[in-house]
Amino acid sequence: MEVTELFWQASFDEWKRGYVQEGDFHICLLCGKQTEIGVIYPVEDVLYDAERYLKWHIAQAHGSVFQYLVGLDKKLTGLTDHQNSLLQLFYEGKSDSEIQQELNIGSASTIRNHRFGLKEKERQAKVFLVMMELLKEKDQHAPVFVDIHKTAKMVDERYNITQDEYEKIIKKYFPDGTSGELSSFSQQEKHKIVVLREIAKRFEQDHFYNEKEVNEILKPAFHDYVKLRRYLIEYGFLDREPDGSQYWRKG
């Protein structure tokens, strides 16, 4: 199962801890790194079991689950930039007066009002989640939507893709299967996202590539592999060091 699928299908508690267990493996929901149960992982002079090592990995690679989630696109979190900033300062343990001074807004009582607003948003979210769960039991006509790539940039209506649409687009652009060559590279946004998502699967999770290796993976897919590489980065499927020395697949 793709990391994106694992991420969206994870339970509330699994999201909080940042990983899930699949068979004999613990899998990081944030990047897909896996640890195998029964294997001991040495870090300097410390030995970790699989679960403790993955917790260490999350702290080292992502800071914390909170920091990762708050850094997602605002269309995924539903937060304004201001709410995002406040949540980060609350998480850092700042007092209301410290936050007021740092953001230079209103007074300490203004910050308390913002806290109340966020609490109200939490209550609304709980009510909405229950309503959607109840709706699933009754709505027999709802299409199955493809999960949004969790590192997607500029999330908007172009990610409104049903599973049926996804499969039709794949057949259109990958006549010889998704491991084969593209028939063309469409500029239609939905089509582009589906194609890029499938191309990204040719890169391993938790693996670093140099530019030559990236090009060698992309060349069999499309003659303009430079365009593919650029769009994979632009749409949040791949990332790279500023100097282009390393590339890696994002979650």
Coordinates of C-alpha atoms in Angstrom, one line a residue:
M1 CA 0.0 0.0 0.0
E2 CA 1.2 3.5 -0.9
V3 CA 2.4 5.8 2.0
T4 CA -0.3 8.3 1.0
E5 CA -3.0 5.6 1.4
L6 CA -1.6 4.5 4.7
F7 CA -1.6 8.1 5.9
W8 CA -5.2 8.8 5.1
Q9 CA -6.4 5.4 6.3
A10 CA -4.6 5.6 9.6
S11 CA -6.6 6.0 12.8
F12 CA -6.5 9.1 15.0
D13 CA -4.1 7.4 17.4
E14 CA -1.9 6.2 14.6
W15 CA -1.7 9.8 13.3
K16 CA -0.7 11.0 16.7
R17 CA 2.2 8.6 17.0
G18 CA 3.2 9.0 13.4
Y19 CA 3.5 5.3 12.4
V20 CA 1.5 2.1 11.8
Q21 CA 2.2 -1.6 12.1
E22 CA 1.8 -3.7 9.0
G23 CA 2.7 -7.3 9.6
D24 CA 6.3 -7.5 10.9
F25 CA 7.0 -3.9 10.1
H26 CA 6.5 -0.5 11.6
I27 CA 6.0 2.1 8.9
C28 CA 6.4 5.9 9.2
L29 CA 3.2 7.6 8.0
L30 CA 5.2 10.7 7.2
C31 CA 7.8 9.3 4.8
G32 CA 7.3 5.6 4.5
K33 CA 10.5 4.5 6.3
Q34 CA 10.1 0.9 7.6
T35 CA 11.6 -0.9 10.6
E36 CA 11.4 -4.7 11.0
I37 CA 10.2 -6.2 14.3
G38 CA 12.9 -8.4 15.8
V39 CA 15.7 -6.4 14.3
I40 CA 18.0 -4.3 16.5
Y41 CA 19.0 -0.8 15.2
P42 CA 22.2 0.7 16.5
V43 CA 22.5 4.5 16.7
E44 CA 26.0 5.5 17.9
D45 CA 26.2 3.7 21.3
V46 CA 22.5 3.0 21.7
L47 CA 20.6 -0.1 20.6
Y48 CA 16.9 0.4 19.6
D49 CA 14.2 -2.2 18.9
A50 CA 12.1 -1.5 15.8
E51 CA 9.4 0.6 17.4
R52 CA 11.8 2.8 19.5
Y53 CA 14.0 3.3 16.5
L54 CA 11.1 4.5 14.4
K55 CA 10.2 7.0 17.1
W56 CA 13.8 8.2 17.1
H57 CA 13.6 8.5 13.3
I58 CA 10.4 10.6 13.5
A59 CA 12.1 13.0 16.0
Q60 CA 15.3 13.2 13.9
A61 CA 13.8 13.4 10.4
H62 CA 10.5 15.3 11.1
G63 CA 11.0 17.0 14.4
S64 CA 7.6 15.8 15.6
V65 CA 4.3 14.6 14.1
F66 CA 2.8 18.0 15.1
Q67 CA 5.5 19.9 13.2
Y68 CA 5.0 17.7 10.1
L69 CA 1.2 18.1 10.1
V70 CA 1.2 21.8 10.7
G71 CA 3.5 22.1 7.7
L72 CA 1.0 20.6 5.3
D73 CA -0.8 22.6 2.8
K74 CA -3.5 24.8 4.3
K75 CA -6.2 23.2 2.1
L76 CA -5.4 19.9 4.0
T77 CA -5.2 21.4 7.5
G78 CA -8.0 24.0 7.1
L79 CA -5.9 26.5 9.0
T80 CA -5.2 30.1 8.1
D81 CA -1.6 31.3 8.3
H82 CA -2.4 33.1 11.5
Q83 CA -3.9 30.1 13.1
N84 CA -1.0 28.0 12.0
S85 CA 1.5 30.4 13.6
L86 CA -0.5 30.4 16.9
L87 CA -0.7 26.6 17.0
Q88 CA 3.1 26.4 16.6
L89 CA 3.7 28.9 19.4
F90 CA 1.2 27.1 21.7
Y91 CA 3.0 23.8 20.9
E92 CA 6.3 25.4 21.9
G93 CA 4.8 26.1 25.3
K94 CA 4.8 29.9 25.0
S95 CA 2.5 31.8 27.4
D96 CA -0.2 34.1 26.1
S97 CA 1.8 37.2 27.0
E98 CA 4.9 35.8 25.3
I99 CA 2.9 35.1 22.1
Q100 CA 1.3 38.5 22.2
Q101 CA 4.8 40.1 22.3
E102 CA 6.2 37.8 19.6
L103 CA 3.4 38.4 17.2
N104 CA 2.8 42.0 18.3
I105 CA -0.9 41.7 18.2
G106 CA -3.6 42.9 20.6
S107 CA -3.2 41.8 24.2
A108 CA -2.9 38.6 26.2
S109 CA -6.7 38.5 26.3
T110 CA -6.7 38.5 22.5
I111 CA -4.6 35.4 22.5
R112 CA -7.1 33.8 24.9
N113 CA -9.8 34.6 22.4
H114 CA -7.8 32.8 19.7
R115 CA -7.4 29.8 22.0
F116 CA -11.2 29.7 22.4
G117 CA -11.7 30.0 18.6
L118 CA -9.4 27.0 18.0
K119 CA -11.2 25.0 20.7
E120 CA -14.5 25.8 18.9
K121 CA -12.9 24.6 15.6
E122 CA -11.9 21.3 17.3
R123 CA -15.5 20.8 18.4
Q124 CA -16.8 21.5 14.9
A125 CA -14.3 19.0 13.5
K126 CA -15.5 16.3 15.8
V127 CA -19.1 16.9 14.9
F128 CA -18.3 16.9 11.2
L129 CA -16.3 13.6 11.5
V130 CA -19.2 11.8 13.1
M131 CA -21.6 13.2 10.5
M132 CA -19.4 11.9 7.7
E133 CA -19.1 8.5 9.3
L134 CA -22.9 8.3 9.6
L135 CA -23.2 9.5 6.0
K136 CA -21.0 6.6 4.7
E137 CA -23.6 4.2 6.1
K138 CA -26.4 5.8 4.0
D139 CA -24.9 7.3 0.9
Q140 CA -24.8 4.5 -1.7
H141 CA -24.0 6.8 -4.6
A142 CA -20.9 8.6 -3.4
P143 CA -18.0 8.1 -5.8
V144 CA -14.7 6.8 -4.4
F145 CA -12.1 9.7 -4.5
V146 CA -8.4 9.2 -4.9
D147 CA -6.5 10.3 -1.7
I148 CA -4.7 13.5 -2.1
H149 CA -0.9 13.2 -2.1
K150 CA 0.0 14.4 1.4
T151 CA 3.0 16.5 0.2
A152 CA 0.9 18.0 -2.6
K153 CA 1.4 21.7 -3.2
M154 CA -1.4 24.2 -4.0
V155 CA -4.3 21.8 -3.2
D156 CA -7.4 22.7 -5.2
E157 CA -10.1 21.3 -7.4
R158 CA -7.6 19.6 -9.8
Y159 CA -7.2 17.0 -7.0
N160 CA -10.9 16.1 -7.3
I161 CA -10.3 12.8 -8.9
T162 CA -12.5 9.7 -8.6
Q163 CA -11.1 6.2 -8.7
D164 CA -12.9 5.6 -12.0
E165 CA -11.3 8.8 -13.6
Y166 CA -7.9 7.7 -12.3
E167 CA -8.1 4.3 -13.9
K168 CA -9.3 5.8 -17.3
I169 CA -6.4 8.3 -17.3
I170 CA -3.9 5.5 -16.6
K171 CA -5.2 3.5 -19.5
K172 CA -5.0 6.5 -21.8
Y173 CA -1.5 7.5 -21.0
F174 CA 0.1 4.1 -20.1
P175 CA -1.1 1.8 -23.0
D176 CA 1.6 -0.8 -22.0
G177 CA 1.0 -0.5 -18.3
T178 CA 2.3 1.9 -15.7
S179 CA 5.8 0.6 -15.9
G180 CA 5.9 1.4 -19.6
E181 CA 6.3 4.5 -21.8
L182 CA 3.9 7.4 -21.7
S183 CA 1.8 7.9 -24.9
S184 CA 2.0 11.7 -24.3
F185 CA 2.2 14.2 -21.5
S186 CA -1.0 16.1 -21.1
Q187 CA -1.2 19.7 -19.7
Q188 CA -4.6 19.0 -18.3
E189 CA -4.2 19.3 -14.6
K190 CA -6.0 16.2 -13.5
H191 CA -4.3 14.1 -16.1
K192 CA -0.9 15.5 -15.2
I193 CA -1.4 14.7 -11.5
V194 CA -2.4 11.1 -12.2
V195 CA 0.6 10.6 -14.6
L196 CA 3.1 12.2 -12.1
R197 CA 1.8 10.1 -9.3
E198 CA 2.3 6.9 -11.2
I199 CA 5.8 7.9 -12.4
A200 CA 6.8 8.8 -8.8
K201 CA 6.2 5.1 -7.9
R202 CA 9.3 4.2 -9.9
F203 CA 11.4 5.8 -7.1
E204 CA 12.0 4.0 -3.9
Q205 CA 11.0 5.5 -0.5
D206 CA 13.8 6.5 1.8
H207 CA 16.4 6.4 -1.0
F208 CA 18.6 9.2 -2.3
Y209 CA 19.4 9.6 -6.0
N210 CA 21.8 11.8 -7.9
E211 CA 20.5 13.6 -11.0
K212 CA 21.9 11.1 -13.4
E213 CA 20.1 8.3 -11.6
V214 CA 16.8 10.3 -11.7
N215 CA 17.2 10.9 -15.4
E216 CA 17.9 7.2 -16.1
I217 CA 14.7 6.3 -14.3
L218 CA 12.7 8.9 -16.2
K219 CA 14.1 8.4 -19.7
P220 CA 12.1 5.1 -20.4
A221 CA 8.9 6.9 -19.4
F222 CA 9.1 9.9 -21.7
H223 CA 11.5 11.5 -24.1
D224 CA 11.3 14.9 -22.3
Y225 CA 12.5 13.5 -19.0
V226 CA 13.7 16.9 -17.9
K227 CA 10.1 18.1 -18.0
L228 CA 9.0 15.1 -16.0
R229 CA 11.7 15.8 -13.4
R230 CA 10.7 19.4 -13.1
Y231 CA 7.0 18.6 -12.7
L232 CA 7.6 15.8 -10.1
I233 CA 9.3 18.4 -8.0
E234 CA 6.8 21.2 -8.6
Y235 CA 3.9 19.0 -7.7
G236 CA 5.5 17.6 -4.5
F237 CA 6.2 14.1 -5.6
L238 CA 10.0 14.5 -5.5
D239 CA 12.3 16.8 -3.6
R240 CA 16.0 17.7 -4.0
E241 CA 18.8 19.6 -2.5
P242 CA 19.2 23.2 -3.7
D243 CA 22.4 22.3 -5.6
G244 CA 20.7 19.3 -7.2
S245 CA 23.2 16.8 -5.6
Q246 CA 20.4 14.6 -4.2
Y247 CA 16.9 13.8 -5.1
W248 CA 14.3 11.7 -3.1
R249 CA 10.7 10.6 -3.3
K250 CA 8.4 12.5 -0.9
G251 CA 5.7 10.8 1.1

